[in-house]
Amino acid sequence: MPAQILAQCHAHGVEAYPEETCGFIVGNLDDTESLETVYPMRNIMNELHKEDPEQFPRTGRDGYMIDPREHMKLERSLKKAGKQIKVIYHSHPDVGAYFSEKDKEDALWNGNARYPGITFLVCATNQGEAGDAILADFNATENDFDITEIPAKTTAASSGLLGGTFGVSGILPTLDFIHEWKNGKRELEYGYFRFVPPKQVKNLQQQLAARQQARHALAYSSGRAALLELLSYLQDSRPLTNLHLASTETFIADALPSLEITPRSFNLNQLPAAENFSGKEGDLILIAPEDPQNFVRKNAGWLGKFKKMRVPVIIFEEAVSGFWPADILDEWPHGLTYWISG
């Protein structure tokens, strides 16, 4: 289990605490060892319990059910891409990582593996922090599951950073999220998002540019390295990078020469007119305000103007704060706006 993949699963559990999370780990169809991408899924257990508490006595606090619609959509896209689900994961809030009797029941059909070849991953979330984990593989000879323990100290998420150290990764709103947002459901529910690993950043940016009405919030962990990697990517993928910098972070100023980027500085107290920037000219804005959340609230209109010009805006905060409060989502600007923390 690659550390960065495990870290993403742990991060999903931490963000959804105190409820259980669930999702898939996907790899290449023709490579049995391939574990490439984490796909968080929506846990619909609360909805099922509300509709029929007798048939579904558990809630999201102590159970999970993967949204079958999201599952089917994913299966169709994976088939076209030559990928397949390799691991089914879920979290255990405050009860430790173990393969419960209910987990076994769900994984079996008439005593045989319900999903042949699939490994199960259970991640412990203890008081909102990542804990240990276990892997469960069906042993046809013993007619039981072989358990492999993964101690908490070996998990990349044990550092407390959102997503551990998996570098440039993000979350992209799905169509379900956009649809429900328009219909008034504004909760930032993790099941409406999917992780995007470093190799897919280019595709991620293209999809963001194509979505006109989506709220675009990209959460990047392992912040300093992620920031430099993102700058390098944007520099390589654009005809010209004119970096406009408003930051007192010394590490940024020290790192830019190695990327052969000469920034143009501006003052956050005197914001330049958005009309002076152009995506076609390769303009890129990097902001490191002392209070990022307050800055976004006060300057959402200014930030939103960059959407039409296709000018990427990077908001960097040194401290890791997790996802921002739900009320700020109404202020979050449209367009290619990145948030990097850590």
mmCIF file of C-alpha atoms in Angstrom, residues 133-262:
data_model
loop_
_atom_site.group_PDB
_atom_site.id
_atom_site.type_symbol
_atom_site.label_atom_id
_atom_site.label_comp_id
_atom_site.label_asym_id
_atom_site.label_seq_id
_atom_site.Cartn_x
_atom_site.Cartn_y
_atom_site.Cartn_z
ATOM 1 C CA ALA A 133 -5.173 0.554 9.566
ATOM 2 C CA ILE A 134 -5.678 -3.033 8.422
ATOM 3 C CA LEU A 135 -5.904 -4.835 5.099
ATOM 4 C CA ALA A 136 -8.233 -7.821 4.705
ATOM 5 C CA ASP A 137 -7.780 -10.342 1.865
ATOM 6 C CA PHE A 138 -10.020 -13.355 1.346
ATOM 7 C CA ASN A 139 -8.247 -16.699 1.749
ATOM 8 C CA ALA A 140 -10.193 -19.295 -0.244
ATOM 9 C CA THR A 141 -8.318 -22.189 1.397
ATOM 10 C CA GLU A 142 -9.160 -21.094 4.936
ATOM 11 C CA ASN A 143 -12.502 -19.618 3.868
ATOM 12 C CA ASP A 144 -11.671 -16.556 5.941
ATOM 13 C CA PHE A 145 -9.868 -13.250 5.677
ATOM 14 C CA ASP A 146 -6.133 -12.773 6.147
ATOM 15 C CA ILE A 147 -5.469 -9.582 8.100
ATOM 16 C CA THR A 148 -2.412 -7.365 7.626
ATOM 17 C CA GLU A 149 -1.903 -4.668 10.257
ATOM 18 C CA ILE A 150 -0.540 -1.223 9.366
ATOM 19 C CA PRO A 151 0.604 0.597 12.543
ATOM 20 C CA ALA A 152 -0.267 4.262 12.881
ATOM 21 C CA LYS A 153 3.378 5.308 13.053
ATOM 22 C CA THR A 154 3.950 4.112 9.488
ATOM 23 C CA THR A 155 1.054 5.998 7.963
ATOM 24 C CA ALA A 156 1.790 9.172 6.068
ATOM 25 C CA ALA A 157 -1.306 10.772 7.580
ATOM 26 C CA SER A 158 0.055 10.479 11.118
ATOM 27 C CA SER A 159 1.756 13.839 10.630
ATOM 28 C CA GLY A 160 -1.617 15.500 11.062
ATOM 29 C CA LEU A 161 -1.518 17.162 7.644
ATOM 30 C CA LEU A 162 -4.603 16.956 5.517
ATOM 31 C CA GLY A 163 -3.815 14.205 3.061
ATOM 32 C CA GLY A 164 -0.413 13.499 4.605
ATOM 33 C CA THR A 165 2.410 14.045 2.159
ATOM 34 C CA PHE A 166 0.926 13.143 -1.193
ATOM 35 C CA GLY A 167 2.045 16.398 -2.788
ATOM 36 C CA VAL A 168 -0.081 18.120 -5.371
ATOM 37 C CA SER A 169 -3.486 16.533 -5.062
ATOM 38 C CA GLY A 170 -6.866 18.103 -5.079
ATOM 39 C CA ILE A 171 -10.589 17.628 -4.910
ATOM 40 C CA LEU A 172 -12.901 18.370 -7.794
ATOM 41 C CA PRO A 173 -16.667 18.954 -7.472
ATOM 42 C CA THR A 174 -18.699 16.253 -9.186
ATOM 43 C CA LEU A 175 -21.850 16.918 -11.176
ATOM 44 C CA ASP A 176 -23.951 15.752 -8.223
ATOM 45 C CA PHE A 177 -22.403 18.425 -6.032
ATOM 46 C CA ILE A 178 -23.015 21.162 -8.620
ATOM 47 C CA HIS A 179 -26.631 20.054 -9.116
ATOM 48 C CA GLU A 180 -27.415 20.008 -5.404
ATOM 49 C CA TRP A 181 -25.575 23.295 -4.839
ATOM 50 C CA LYS A 182 -27.900 24.964 -7.363
ATOM 51 C CA ASN A 183 -30.876 23.465 -5.522
ATOM 52 C CA GLY A 184 -29.872 24.911 -2.174
ATOM 53 C CA LYS A 185 -27.924 22.096 -0.540
ATOM 54 C CA ARG A 186 -24.715 23.844 0.522
ATOM 55 C CA GLU A 187 -23.064 21.369 2.904
ATOM 56 C CA LEU A 188 -19.479 20.602 1.930
ATOM 57 C CA GLU A 189 -20.024 16.862 1.886
ATOM 58 C CA TYR A 190 -16.915 14.833 1.123
ATOM 59 C CA GLY A 191 -18.784 12.282 -0.931
ATOM 60 C CA TYR A 192 -19.265 14.852 -3.653
ATOM 61 C CA PHE A 193 -15.535 15.133 -4.254
ATOM 62 C CA ARG A 194 -12.815 12.949 -5.652
ATOM 63 C CA PHE A 195 -9.092 13.076 -5.075
ATOM 64 C CA VAL A 196 -6.832 13.895 -7.978
ATOM 65 C CA PRO A 197 -3.210 12.663 -7.811
ATOM 66 C CA PRO A 198 -0.241 14.617 -9.160
ATOM 67 C CA LYS A 199 -0.266 12.926 -12.577
ATOM 68 C CA GLN A 200 -3.783 14.212 -13.229
ATOM 69 C CA VAL A 201 -3.255 17.864 -12.333
ATOM 70 C CA LYS A 202 -3.326 18.891 -16.002
ATOM 71 C CA ASN A 203 -6.649 17.140 -16.561
ATOM 72 C CA LEU A 204 -7.938 18.671 -13.349
ATOM 73 C CA GLN A 205 -7.143 22.188 -14.498
ATOM 74 C CA GLN A 206 -8.767 21.571 -17.871
ATOM 75 C CA GLN A 207 -11.921 20.286 -16.212
ATOM 76 C CA LEU A 208 -12.031 23.259 -13.879
ATOM 77 C CA ALA A 209 -11.777 25.628 -16.823
ATOM 78 C CA ALA A 210 -14.668 23.827 -18.531
ATOM 79 C CA ARG A 211 -17.019 24.052 -15.559
ATOM 80 C CA GLN A 212 -18.582 27.488 -15.671
ATOM 81 C CA GLN A 213 -20.766 27.381 -12.566
ATOM 82 C CA ALA A 214 -18.855 25.081 -10.222
ATOM 83 C CA ARG A 215 -17.283 26.231 -6.997
ATOM 84 C CA HIS A 216 -13.608 25.428 -7.416
ATOM 85 C CA ALA A 217 -11.753 24.751 -4.181
ATOM 86 C CA LEU A 218 -8.565 22.733 -4.453
ATOM 87 C CA ALA A 219 -7.017 21.555 -1.208
ATOM 88 C CA TYR A 220 -3.298 20.884 -1.454
ATOM 89 C CA SER A 221 -1.381 19.197 1.337
ATOM 90 C CA SER A 222 2.322 19.113 2.111
ATOM 91 C CA GLY A 223 2.040 22.771 1.297
ATOM 92 C CA ARG A 224 5.520 24.109 0.555
ATOM 93 C CA ALA A 225 6.457 21.264 -1.777
ATOM 94 C CA ALA A 226 2.992 21.347 -3.335
ATOM 95 C CA LEU A 227 3.246 25.077 -3.981
ATOM 96 C CA LEU A 228 6.569 24.753 -5.771
ATOM 97 C CA GLU A 229 5.336 21.762 -7.770
ATOM 98 C CA LEU A 230 2.216 23.649 -8.805
ATOM 99 C CA LEU A 231 4.250 26.699 -9.839
ATOM 100 C CA SER A 232 6.535 24.471 -11.878
ATOM 101 C CA TYR A 233 3.559 22.799 -13.540
ATOM 102 C CA LEU A 234 1.890 26.102 -14.407
ATOM 103 C CA GLN A 235 5.168 27.416 -15.758
ATOM 104 C CA ASP A 236 5.582 24.400 -18.054
ATOM 105 C CA SER A 237 1.960 24.291 -19.187
ATOM 106 C CA ARG A 238 1.528 27.956 -20.080
ATOM 107 C CA PRO A 239 3.141 30.019 -22.867
ATOM 108 C CA LEU A 240 4.589 32.489 -20.367
ATOM 109 C CA THR A 241 4.467 32.848 -16.601
ATOM 110 C CA ASN A 242 4.334 36.356 -15.201
ATOM 111 C CA LEU A 243 4.126 35.747 -11.480
ATOM 112 C CA HIS A 244 2.497 38.545 -9.483
ATOM 113 C CA LEU A 245 3.417 37.991 -5.835
ATOM 114 C CA ALA A 246 1.975 39.377 -2.613
ATOM 115 C CA SER A 247 3.793 37.520 0.151
ATOM 116 C CA THR A 248 6.252 37.983 2.989
ATOM 117 C CA GLU A 249 7.085 34.261 3.073
ATOM 118 C CA THR A 250 10.868 34.082 2.707
ATOM 119 C CA PHE A 251 10.860 30.495 1.457
ATOM 120 C CA ILE A 252 8.855 31.585 -1.602
ATOM 121 C CA ALA A 253 11.322 34.330 -2.479
ATOM 122 C CA ASP A 254 14.242 31.948 -1.936
ATOM 123 C CA ALA A 255 12.721 29.196 -4.103
ATOM 124 C CA LEU A 256 11.630 31.240 -7.115
ATOM 125 C CA PRO A 257 15.132 31.682 -8.618
ATOM 126 C CA SER A 258 15.515 27.894 -8.867
ATOM 127 C CA LEU A 259 12.334 27.851 -10.955
ATOM 128 C CA GLU A 260 13.699 30.695 -13.076
ATOM 129 C CA ILE A 261 10.740 32.853 -12.101
ATOM 130 C CA THR A 262 11.163 36.562 -11.403
#
